[in-house]
Amino acid sequence: MSKKSSTVMGLWKDWRLHAIVLVIVLITEAIGQFSITVGPGVILLLPMLYALIIGLVLFFTPLVKEEQSKNAEPIIVLGVALLLAKIGVIIGPSLPEVIAAGPALLLQELGNLGTILFALPVAIWLGLKREAVGMTHSIGREPNVGLIMDKFGVNSPEGRGVMAMYIFGTVFGAVFLGLISGLLATITPLNPLSFAMASGVGSGSMMAAASGSLVAAFPDLETQIVAFAGASNLLSLSTGLWVSLFIGLPLTEKIYRVMTRSRSSK
């Protein structure tokens, strides 16, 4: 038996991992959905958010060992693959609506540049140096990590910055988007489908959390929300790297030079 085959068999035979996941699913589904009214809006707490928090807490207990942590990584990929397959099936019937929203879907990628315009000045104000370039040139998902590593190197300040945001986004991104999407969609007059498009940031888990909250808030729009979120996420994965390469990173570098020069001249 090859090493790869033995690894796969070991993954499926990891009864501790499967038992922990099953218990987490049963607990979170039993808890169900809760909503917290905040002024005119609603914060939706979904089972997926509970599962993320419980899993994170269990990682620091003897129940989850390093073996389970490593074995869980490929299962996440499998889960996201199933999610994307479901999204693909849903996008089909909603394709005319998705095509009709074409310009909006294409331009939504420019929204990721907001990390530069809003976060970069704050990072510089807090005293961060070149790390701020890696941290704020994008939302810091896999393609962006690869871009920074290729351009600046793994051990560069920019590399440390983008990796910090990647790790932070991996741990807290889904929780944050799951909470904020439902709240904003219920307190603003914007169309819920605009938030569905905004939830496609290039991360399957973040998109699932954000669109899940939107579906819970607007169940009659479930098909459209999932379709728009999936199409947006696919476009972000396809075009996000190019937007970062030709627009995001050069713009970040330019703003960083201007702001640091003005600060040093004072």
PDB file of C-alpha atoms in Angstrom:
ATOM      1  CA  MET A   1       0.000   0.000   0.000  1.00  0.00           C
ATOM      2  CA  SER A   2       1.377   3.421  -0.953  1.00  0.00           C
ATOM      3  CA  LYS A   3       2.032   6.144   1.593  1.00  0.00           C
ATOM      4  CA  LYS A   4      -0.829   8.222   0.205  1.00  0.00           C
ATOM      5  CA  SER A   5      -3.276   5.326   0.472  1.00  0.00           C
ATOM      6  CA  SER A   6      -2.226   4.578   4.035  1.00  0.00           C
ATOM      7  CA  THR A   7      -2.688   8.245   4.933  1.00  0.00           C
ATOM      8  CA  VAL A   8      -6.210   8.227   3.506  1.00  0.00           C
ATOM      9  CA  MET A   9      -7.075   5.026   5.361  1.00  0.00           C
ATOM     10  CA  GLY A  10      -5.691   6.493   8.565  1.00  0.00           C
ATOM     11  CA  LEU A  11      -7.869   9.546   8.060  1.00  0.00           C
ATOM     12  CA  TRP A  12     -11.065   7.525   7.748  1.00  0.00           C
ATOM     13  CA  LYS A  13     -10.095   5.307  10.699  1.00  0.00           C
ATOM     14  CA  ASP A  14      -9.566   8.275  13.024  1.00  0.00           C
ATOM     15  CA  TRP A  15     -12.595   7.441  15.157  1.00  0.00           C
ATOM     16  CA  ARG A  16     -11.771  10.130  17.716  1.00  0.00           C
ATOM     17  CA  LEU A  17     -12.019  12.884  15.093  1.00  0.00           C
ATOM     18  CA  HIS A  18     -15.283  11.593  13.630  1.00  0.00           C
ATOM     19  CA  ALA A  19     -16.797  11.131  17.089  1.00  0.00           C
ATOM     20  CA  ILE A  20     -15.864  14.669  18.136  1.00  0.00           C
ATOM     21  CA  VAL A  21     -17.304  16.124  14.932  1.00  0.00           C
ATOM     22  CA  LEU A  22     -20.518  14.129  15.344  1.00  0.00           C
ATOM     23  CA  VAL A  23     -20.964  15.283  18.943  1.00  0.00           C
ATOM     24  CA  ILE A  24     -20.316  18.913  17.963  1.00  0.00           C
ATOM     25  CA  VAL A  25     -22.888  18.683  15.164  1.00  0.00           C
ATOM     26  CA  LEU A  26     -25.499  17.120  17.451  1.00  0.00           C
ATOM     27  CA  ILE A  27     -24.929  19.741  20.148  1.00  0.00           C
ATOM     28  CA  THR A  28     -25.022  22.721  17.804  1.00  0.00           C
ATOM     29  CA  GLU A  29     -28.091  21.476  15.941  1.00  0.00           C
ATOM     30  CA  ALA A  30     -29.825  20.885  19.274  1.00  0.00           C
ATOM     31  CA  ILE A  31     -29.044  24.458  20.320  1.00  0.00           C
ATOM     32  CA  GLY A  32     -30.509  25.741  17.074  1.00  0.00           C
ATOM     33  CA  GLN A  33     -30.710  29.288  15.836  1.00  0.00           C
ATOM     34  CA  PHE A  34     -30.929  32.331  18.074  1.00  0.00           C
ATOM     35  CA  SER A  35     -31.503  35.946  17.182  1.00  0.00           C
ATOM     36  CA  ILE A  36     -30.472  38.977  19.204  1.00  0.00           C
ATOM     37  CA  THR A  37     -32.287  42.219  18.467  1.00  0.00           C
ATOM     38  CA  VAL A  38     -29.945  45.196  18.274  1.00  0.00           C
ATOM     39  CA  GLY A  39     -31.955  48.331  17.582  1.00  0.00           C
ATOM     40  CA  PRO A  40     -33.644  47.866  14.217  1.00  0.00           C
ATOM     41  CA  GLY A  41     -31.321  45.007  13.274  1.00  0.00           C
ATOM     42  CA  VAL A  42     -30.871  41.389  14.248  1.00  0.00           C
ATOM     43  CA  ILE A  43     -27.705  39.416  15.027  1.00  0.00           C
ATOM     44  CA  LEU A  44     -28.242  35.801  14.023  1.00  0.00           C
ATOM     45  CA  LEU A  45     -26.416  33.050  15.890  1.00  0.00           C
ATOM     46  CA  LEU A  46     -26.303  29.909  13.752  1.00  0.00           C
ATOM     47  CA  PRO A  47     -25.145  26.343  14.513  1.00  0.00           C
ATOM     48  CA  MET A  48     -22.110  26.843  12.274  1.00  0.00           C
ATOM     49  CA  LEU A  49     -20.880  29.622  14.549  1.00  0.00           C
ATOM     50  CA  TYR A  50     -21.324  27.451  17.631  1.00  0.00           C
ATOM     51  CA  ALA A  51     -19.435  24.637  15.920  1.00  0.00           C
ATOM     52  CA  LEU A  52     -16.499  26.911  15.094  1.00  0.00           C
ATOM     53  CA  ILE A  53     -16.266  28.169  18.660  1.00  0.00           C
ATOM     54  CA  ILE A  54     -16.642  24.714  20.231  1.00  0.00           C
ATOM     55  CA  GLY A  55     -14.049  23.267  17.858  1.00  0.00           C
ATOM     56  CA  LEU A  56     -11.632  26.073  18.665  1.00  0.00           C
ATOM     57  CA  VAL A  57     -12.063  25.538  22.407  1.00  0.00           C
ATOM     58  CA  LEU A  58     -11.648  21.765  22.105  1.00  0.00           C
ATOM     59  CA  PHE A  59      -8.368  22.274  20.249  1.00  0.00           C
ATOM     60  CA  PHE A  60      -6.845  23.437  23.530  1.00  0.00           C
ATOM     61  CA  THR A  61      -8.082  20.402  25.453  1.00  0.00           C
ATOM     62  CA  PRO A  62      -6.699  16.840  25.643  1.00  0.00           C
ATOM     63  CA  LEU A  63      -9.670  15.632  23.564  1.00  0.00           C
ATOM     64  CA  VAL A  64      -8.155  16.960  20.340  1.00  0.00           C
ATOM     65  CA  LYS A  65      -4.598  15.896  19.681  1.00  0.00           C
ATOM     66  CA  GLU A  66      -2.263  17.014  16.920  1.00  0.00           C
ATOM     67  CA  GLU A  67      -3.244  13.958  14.876  1.00  0.00           C
ATOM     68  CA  GLN A  68      -6.912  14.987  14.827  1.00  0.00           C
ATOM     69  CA  SER A  69      -5.998  18.551  13.929  1.00  0.00           C
ATOM     70  CA  LYS A  70      -3.967  17.425  10.914  1.00  0.00           C
ATOM     71  CA  ASN A  71      -6.572  14.893   9.804  1.00  0.00           C
ATOM     72  CA  ALA A  72      -9.304  17.529   9.922  1.00  0.00           C
ATOM     73  CA  GLU A  73      -7.626  19.704   7.276  1.00  0.00           C
ATOM     74  CA  PRO A  74      -8.419  17.547   4.199  1.00  0.00           C
ATOM     75  CA  ILE A  75     -11.939  16.931   5.503  1.00  0.00           C
ATOM     76  CA  ILE A  76     -12.545  20.684   5.430  1.00  0.00           C
ATOM     77  CA  VAL A  77     -11.582  20.681   1.760  1.00  0.00           C
ATOM     78  CA  LEU A  78     -14.032  17.827   1.162  1.00  0.00           C
ATOM     79  CA  GLY A  79     -16.789  19.696   2.960  1.00  0.00           C
ATOM     80  CA  VAL A  80     -16.181  22.864   0.970  1.00  0.00           C
ATOM     81  CA  ALA A  81     -16.184  20.808  -2.248  1.00  0.00           C
ATOM     82  CA  LEU A  82     -19.650  19.486  -1.403  1.00  0.00           C
ATOM     83  CA  LEU A  83     -20.775  23.023  -0.626  1.00  0.00           C
ATOM     84  CA  LEU A  84     -19.478  24.282  -3.973  1.00  0.00           C
ATOM     85  CA  ALA A  85     -21.218  21.414  -5.769  1.00  0.00           C
ATOM     86  CA  LYS A  86     -24.497  22.392  -4.122  1.00  0.00           C
ATOM     87  CA  ILE A  87     -23.933  26.024  -5.074  1.00  0.00           C
ATOM     88  CA  GLY A  88     -23.249  25.011  -8.672  1.00  0.00           C
ATOM     89  CA  VAL A  89     -26.569  23.169  -8.833  1.00  0.00           C
ATOM     90  CA  ILE A  90     -28.393  26.168  -7.364  1.00  0.00           C
ATOM     91  CA  ILE A  91     -26.708  28.689  -9.667  1.00  0.00           C
ATOM     92  CA  GLY A  92     -28.068  26.886 -12.733  1.00  0.00           C
ATOM     93  CA  PRO A  93     -31.767  27.824 -12.365  1.00  0.00           C
ATOM     94  CA  SER A  94     -30.788  31.317 -11.170  1.00  0.00           C
ATOM     95  CA  LEU A  95     -28.352  31.898 -14.031  1.00  0.00           C
ATOM     96  CA  PRO A  96     -30.486  34.565 -15.789  1.00  0.00           C
ATOM     97  CA  GLU A  97     -30.620  36.620 -12.581  1.00  0.00           C
ATOM     98  CA  VAL A  98     -26.881  36.207 -12.030  1.00  0.00           C
ATOM     99  CA  ILE A  99     -26.144  37.305 -15.602  1.00  0.00           C
ATOM    100  CA  ALA A 100     -28.477  40.284 -15.212  1.00  0.00           C
ATOM    101  CA  ALA A 101     -26.432  41.385 -12.212  1.00  0.00           C
ATOM    102  CA  GLY A 102     -23.202  40.943 -14.181  1.00  0.00           C
ATOM    103  CA  PRO A 103     -21.682  44.428 -13.750  1.00  0.00           C
ATOM    104  CA  ALA A 104     -22.424  44.448 -10.030  1.00  0.00           C
ATOM    105  CA  LEU A 105     -20.860  41.017  -9.587  1.00  0.00           C
ATOM    106  CA  LEU A 106     -17.755  42.037 -11.490  1.00  0.00           C
ATOM    107  CA  LEU A 107     -17.359  45.316  -9.632  1.00  0.00           C
ATOM    108  CA  GLN A 108     -17.878  43.760  -6.198  1.00  0.00           C
ATOM    109  CA  GLU A 109     -14.250  42.636  -6.266  1.00  0.00           C
ATOM    110  CA  LEU A 110     -13.260  46.300  -6.032  1.00  0.00           C
ATOM    111  CA  GLY A 111     -14.898  46.301  -2.609  1.00  0.00           C
ATOM    112  CA  ASN A 112     -11.916  44.359  -1.301  1.00  0.00           C
ATOM    113  CA  LEU A 113      -9.868  47.496  -1.903  1.00  0.00           C
ATOM    114  CA  GLY A 114     -11.646  48.931   1.121  1.00  0.00           C
ATOM    115  CA  THR A 115      -9.055  47.171   3.265  1.00  0.00           C
ATOM    116  CA  ILE A 116      -6.489  49.545   1.768  1.00  0.00           C
ATOM    117  CA  LEU A 117      -8.472  52.747   2.140  1.00  0.00           C
ATOM    118  CA  PHE A 118      -9.676  52.082   5.676  1.00  0.00           C
ATOM    119  CA  ALA A 119      -7.287  49.620   7.322  1.00  0.00           C
ATOM    120  CA  LEU A 120      -3.942  50.877   6.002  1.00  0.00           C
ATOM    121  CA  PRO A 121      -4.180  54.346   7.607  1.00  0.00           C
ATOM    122  CA  VAL A 122      -5.156  52.726  10.904  1.00  0.00           C
ATOM    123  CA  ALA A 123      -2.251  50.273  10.699  1.00  0.00           C
ATOM    124  CA  ILE A 124       0.226  53.086  10.044  1.00  0.00           C
ATOM    125  CA  TRP A 125      -1.298  55.151  12.837  1.00  0.00           C
ATOM    126  CA  LEU A 126      -0.790  52.184  15.187  1.00  0.00           C
ATOM    127  CA  GLY A 127       2.899  52.164  14.296  1.00  0.00           C
ATOM    128  CA  LEU A 128       3.093  49.177  11.960  1.00  0.00           C
ATOM    129  CA  LYS A 129       5.786  49.349   9.303  1.00  0.00           C
ATOM    130  CA  ARG A 130       6.020  47.265   6.126  1.00  0.00           C
ATOM    131  CA  GLU A 131       3.860  44.605   7.782  1.00  0.00           C
ATOM    132  CA  ALA A 132       0.942  46.919   7.060  1.00  0.00           C
ATOM    133  CA  VAL A 133       1.404  46.415   3.308  1.00  0.00           C
ATOM    134  CA  GLY A 134       0.941  42.658   3.585  1.00  0.00           C
ATOM    135  CA  MET A 135      -1.882  42.996   6.081  1.00  0.00           C
ATOM    136  CA  THR A 136      -4.043  45.499   4.216  1.00  0.00           C
ATOM    137  CA  HIS A 137      -3.486  45.032   0.469  1.00  0.00           C
ATOM    138  CA  SER A 138      -6.399  42.545   0.407  1.00  0.00           C
ATOM    139  CA  ILE A 139      -8.447  40.335   2.698  1.00  0.00           C
ATOM    140  CA  GLY A 140      -5.476  37.974   2.870  1.00  0.00           C
ATOM    141  CA  ARG A 141      -6.703  34.656   1.517  1.00  0.00           C
ATOM    142  CA  GLU A 142      -4.631  31.950  -0.185  1.00  0.00           C
ATOM    143  CA  PRO A 143      -3.988  33.697  -3.547  1.00  0.00           C
ATOM    144  CA  ASN A 144      -2.973  36.880  -1.747  1.00  0.00           C
ATOM    145  CA  VAL A 145      -0.624  34.986   0.551  1.00  0.00           C
ATOM    146  CA  GLY A 146       1.020  33.443  -2.506  1.00  0.00           C
ATOM    147  CA  LEU A 147       1.364  36.850  -4.157  1.00  0.00           C
ATOM    148  CA  ILE A 148       3.089  38.425  -1.161  1.00  0.00           C
ATOM    149  CA  MET A 149       5.337  35.415  -0.579  1.00  0.00           C
ATOM    150  CA  ASP A 150       6.409  35.435  -4.214  1.00  0.00           C
ATOM    151  CA  LYS A 151       7.086  39.167  -4.321  1.00  0.00           C
ATOM    152  CA  PHE A 152       8.603  39.806  -0.894  1.00  0.00           C
ATOM    153  CA  GLY A 153       9.533  36.410   0.547  1.00  0.00           C
ATOM    154  CA  VAL A 154       8.345  34.302   3.458  1.00  0.00           C
ATOM    155  CA  ASN A 155      10.419  35.996   6.156  1.00  0.00           C
ATOM    156  CA  SER A 156       9.798  39.548   4.972  1.00  0.00           C
ATOM    157  CA  PRO A 157       7.757  42.044   7.015  1.00  0.00           C
ATOM    158  CA  GLU A 158       5.107  41.937   4.291  1.00  0.00           C
ATOM    159  CA  GLY A 159       5.060  38.135   4.488  1.00  0.00           C
ATOM    160  CA  ARG A 160       4.581  38.220   8.246  1.00  0.00           C
ATOM    161  CA  GLY A 161       1.790  40.742   7.819  1.00  0.00           C
ATOM    162  CA  VAL A 162      -0.197  38.752   5.277  1.00  0.00           C
ATOM    163  CA  MET A 163       0.233  35.529   7.253  1.00  0.00           C
ATOM    164  CA  ALA A 164      -1.020  37.241  10.402  1.00  0.00           C
ATOM    165  CA  MET A 165      -4.179  38.304   8.593  1.00  0.00           C
ATOM    166  CA  TYR A 166      -4.577  34.900   6.948  1.00  0.00           C
ATOM    167  CA  ILE A 167      -4.465  33.139  10.316  1.00  0.00           C
ATOM    168  CA  PHE A 168      -6.741  35.705  11.939  1.00  0.00           C
ATOM    169  CA  GLY A 169      -9.215  35.442   9.071  1.00  0.00           C
ATOM    170  CA  THR A 170      -9.163  31.652   9.189  1.00  0.00           C
ATOM    171  CA  VAL A 171      -9.954  31.607  12.906  1.00  0.00           C
ATOM    172  CA  PHE A 172     -12.343  34.539  13.225  1.00  0.00           C
ATOM    173  CA  GLY A 173     -13.403  35.436   9.669  1.00  0.00           C
ATOM    174  CA  ALA A 174     -16.385  33.105   9.423  1.00  0.00           C
ATOM    175  CA  VAL A 175     -17.641  34.111  12.869  1.00  0.00           C
ATOM    176  CA  PHE A 176     -17.336  37.814  12.073  1.00  0.00           C
ATOM    177  CA  LEU A 177     -19.006  37.618   8.658  1.00  0.00           C
ATOM    178  CA  GLY A 178     -21.736  35.369   9.991  1.00  0.00           C
ATOM    179  CA  LEU A 179     -22.626  37.952  12.621  1.00  0.00           C
ATOM    180  CA  ILE A 180     -22.164  41.150  10.631  1.00  0.00           C
ATOM    181  CA  SER A 181     -23.970  40.096   7.444  1.00  0.00           C
ATOM    182  CA  GLY A 182     -27.261  39.344   9.146  1.00  0.00           C
ATOM    183  CA  LEU A 183     -27.060  42.501  11.236  1.00  0.00           C
ATOM    184  CA  LEU A 184     -26.312  44.848   8.341  1.00  0.00           C
ATOM    185  CA  ALA A 185     -28.899  43.230   6.092  1.00  0.00           C
ATOM    186  CA  THR A 186     -31.616  43.855   8.674  1.00  0.00           C
ATOM    187  CA  ILE A 187     -30.724  47.425   9.659  1.00  0.00           C
ATOM    188  CA  THR A 188     -29.961  48.893   6.234  1.00  0.00           C
ATOM    189  CA  PRO A 189     -32.328  49.494   3.302  1.00  0.00           C
ATOM    190  CA  LEU A 190     -29.973  47.726   0.879  1.00  0.00           C
ATOM    191  CA  ASN A 191     -31.167  44.717  -1.081  1.00  0.00           C
ATOM    192  CA  PRO A 192     -30.221  41.445   0.679  1.00  0.00           C
ATOM    193  CA  LEU A 193     -28.769  40.205  -2.604  1.00  0.00           C
ATOM    194  CA  SER A 194     -26.147  42.941  -2.417  1.00  0.00           C
ATOM    195  CA  PHE A 195     -24.969  41.424   0.859  1.00  0.00           C
ATOM    196  CA  ALA A 196     -25.039  38.001  -0.783  1.00  0.00           C
ATOM    197  CA  MET A 197     -22.655  39.302  -3.433  1.00  0.00           C
ATOM    198  CA  ALA A 198     -20.498  40.899  -0.748  1.00  0.00           C
ATOM    199  CA  SER A 199     -20.231  37.588   1.125  1.00  0.00           C
ATOM    200  CA  GLY A 200     -18.286  36.010  -1.743  1.00  0.00           C
ATOM    201  CA  VAL A 201     -14.851  37.129  -0.587  1.00  0.00           C
ATOM    202  CA  GLY A 202     -12.953  34.119  -1.887  1.00  0.00           C
ATOM    203  CA  SER A 203     -13.311  31.912   1.184  1.00  0.00           C
ATOM    204  CA  GLY A 204     -15.769  29.028   1.255  1.00  0.00           C
ATOM    205  CA  SER A 205     -16.209  29.043   5.031  1.00  0.00           C
ATOM    206  CA  MET A 206     -16.682  32.814   5.228  1.00  0.00           C
ATOM    207  CA  MET A 207     -19.155  32.759   2.362  1.00  0.00           C
ATOM    208  CA  ALA A 208     -21.102  29.922   3.970  1.00  0.00           C
ATOM    209  CA  ALA A 209     -21.304  31.742   7.294  1.00  0.00           C
ATOM    210  CA  ALA A 210     -22.361  35.044   5.751  1.00  0.00           C
ATOM    211  CA  SER A 211     -24.886  33.580   3.329  1.00  0.00           C
ATOM    212  CA  GLY A 212     -26.251  31.325   6.075  1.00  0.00           C
ATOM    213  CA  SER A 213     -27.124  34.354   8.178  1.00  0.00           C
ATOM    214  CA  LEU A 214     -28.735  36.027   5.174  1.00  0.00           C
ATOM    215  CA  VAL A 215     -30.815  32.949   4.399  1.00  0.00           C
ATOM    216  CA  ALA A 216     -31.943  32.783   8.016  1.00  0.00           C
ATOM    217  CA  ALA A 217     -32.988  36.440   7.876  1.00  0.00           C
ATOM    218  CA  PHE A 218     -34.615  36.210   4.422  1.00  0.00           C
ATOM    219  CA  PRO A 219     -35.709  32.582   3.920  1.00  0.00           C
ATOM    220  CA  ASP A 220     -37.875  33.466   0.917  1.00  0.00           C
ATOM    221  CA  LEU A 221     -34.730  34.548  -0.964  1.00  0.00           C
ATOM    222  CA  GLU A 222     -32.681  31.447  -0.139  1.00  0.00           C
ATOM    223  CA  THR A 223     -32.125  30.321  -3.725  1.00  0.00           C
ATOM    224  CA  GLN A 224     -31.100  33.765  -4.955  1.00  0.00           C
ATOM    225  CA  ILE A 225     -28.860  34.431  -1.941  1.00  0.00           C
ATOM    226  CA  VAL A 226     -26.959  31.158  -2.334  1.00  0.00           C
ATOM    227  CA  ALA A 227     -26.666  31.645  -6.096  1.00  0.00           C
ATOM    228  CA  PHE A 228     -25.355  35.207  -5.859  1.00  0.00           C
ATOM    229  CA  ALA A 229     -23.000  34.373  -3.000  1.00  0.00           C
ATOM    230  CA  GLY A 230     -21.613  31.372  -4.872  1.00  0.00           C
ATOM    231  CA  ALA A 231     -21.149  33.259  -8.132  1.00  0.00           C
ATOM    232  CA  SER A 232     -19.507  36.135  -6.294  1.00  0.00           C
ATOM    233  CA  ASN A 233     -17.174  33.792  -4.445  1.00  0.00           C
ATOM    234  CA  LEU A 234     -16.189  32.094  -7.692  1.00  0.00           C
ATOM    235  CA  LEU A 235     -15.427  35.442  -9.308  1.00  0.00           C
ATOM    236  CA  SER A 236     -13.407  36.509  -6.281  1.00  0.00           C
ATOM    237  CA  LEU A 237     -11.323  33.357  -6.542  1.00  0.00           C
ATOM    238  CA  SER A 238     -10.851  33.934 -10.270  1.00  0.00           C
ATOM    239  CA  THR A 239     -10.186  37.665 -10.355  1.00  0.00           C
ATOM    240  CA  GLY A 240      -9.060  38.472  -6.820  1.00  0.00           C
ATOM    241  CA  LEU A 241      -5.409  37.697  -7.491  1.00  0.00           C
ATOM    242  CA  TRP A 242      -5.322  39.897 -10.588  1.00  0.00           C
ATOM    243  CA  VAL A 243      -7.034  42.793  -8.806  1.00  0.00           C
ATOM    244  CA  SER A 244      -4.497  42.507  -5.979  1.00  0.00           C
ATOM    245  CA  LEU A 245      -1.579  42.213  -8.395  1.00  0.00           C
ATOM    246  CA  PHE A 246      -2.409  45.136 -10.680  1.00  0.00           C
ATOM    247  CA  ILE A 247      -4.464  47.411  -8.412  1.00  0.00           C
ATOM    248  CA  GLY A 248      -4.417  46.445  -4.741  1.00  0.00           C
ATOM    249  CA  LEU A 249      -0.723  45.962  -4.052  1.00  0.00           C
ATOM    250  CA  PRO A 250       0.537  48.939  -6.136  1.00  0.00           C
ATOM    251  CA  LEU A 251      -2.094  51.176  -4.529  1.00  0.00           C
ATOM    252  CA  THR A 252      -1.108  49.972  -1.061  1.00  0.00           C
ATOM    253  CA  GLU A 253       2.562  50.632  -1.765  1.00  0.00           C
ATOM    254  CA  LYS A 254       1.782  54.124  -3.053  1.00  0.00           C
ATOM    255  CA  ILE A 255      -0.428  55.093  -0.107  1.00  0.00           C
ATOM    256  CA  TYR A 256       2.095  53.611   2.334  1.00  0.00           C
ATOM    257  CA  ARG A 257       4.936  55.688   0.874  1.00  0.00           C
ATOM    258  CA  VAL A 258       2.869  58.869   0.893  1.00  0.00           C
ATOM    259  CA  MET A 259       1.624  58.407   4.454  1.00  0.00           C
ATOM    260  CA  THR A 260       4.960  57.363   5.939  1.00  0.00           C
ATOM    261  CA  ARG A 261       6.709  60.230   4.144  1.00  0.00           C
ATOM    262  CA  SER A 262       4.219  62.743   5.501  1.00  0.00           C
ATOM    263  CA  ARG A 263       4.565  61.333   9.024  1.00  0.00           C
ATOM    264  CA  SER A 264       8.350  61.417   8.942  1.00  0.00           C
ATOM    265  CA  SER A 265       8.367  65.011   7.701  1.00  0.00           C
ATOM    266  CA  LYS A 266       6.379  66.219  10.709  1.00  0.00           C
TER     267      LYS A 266
END
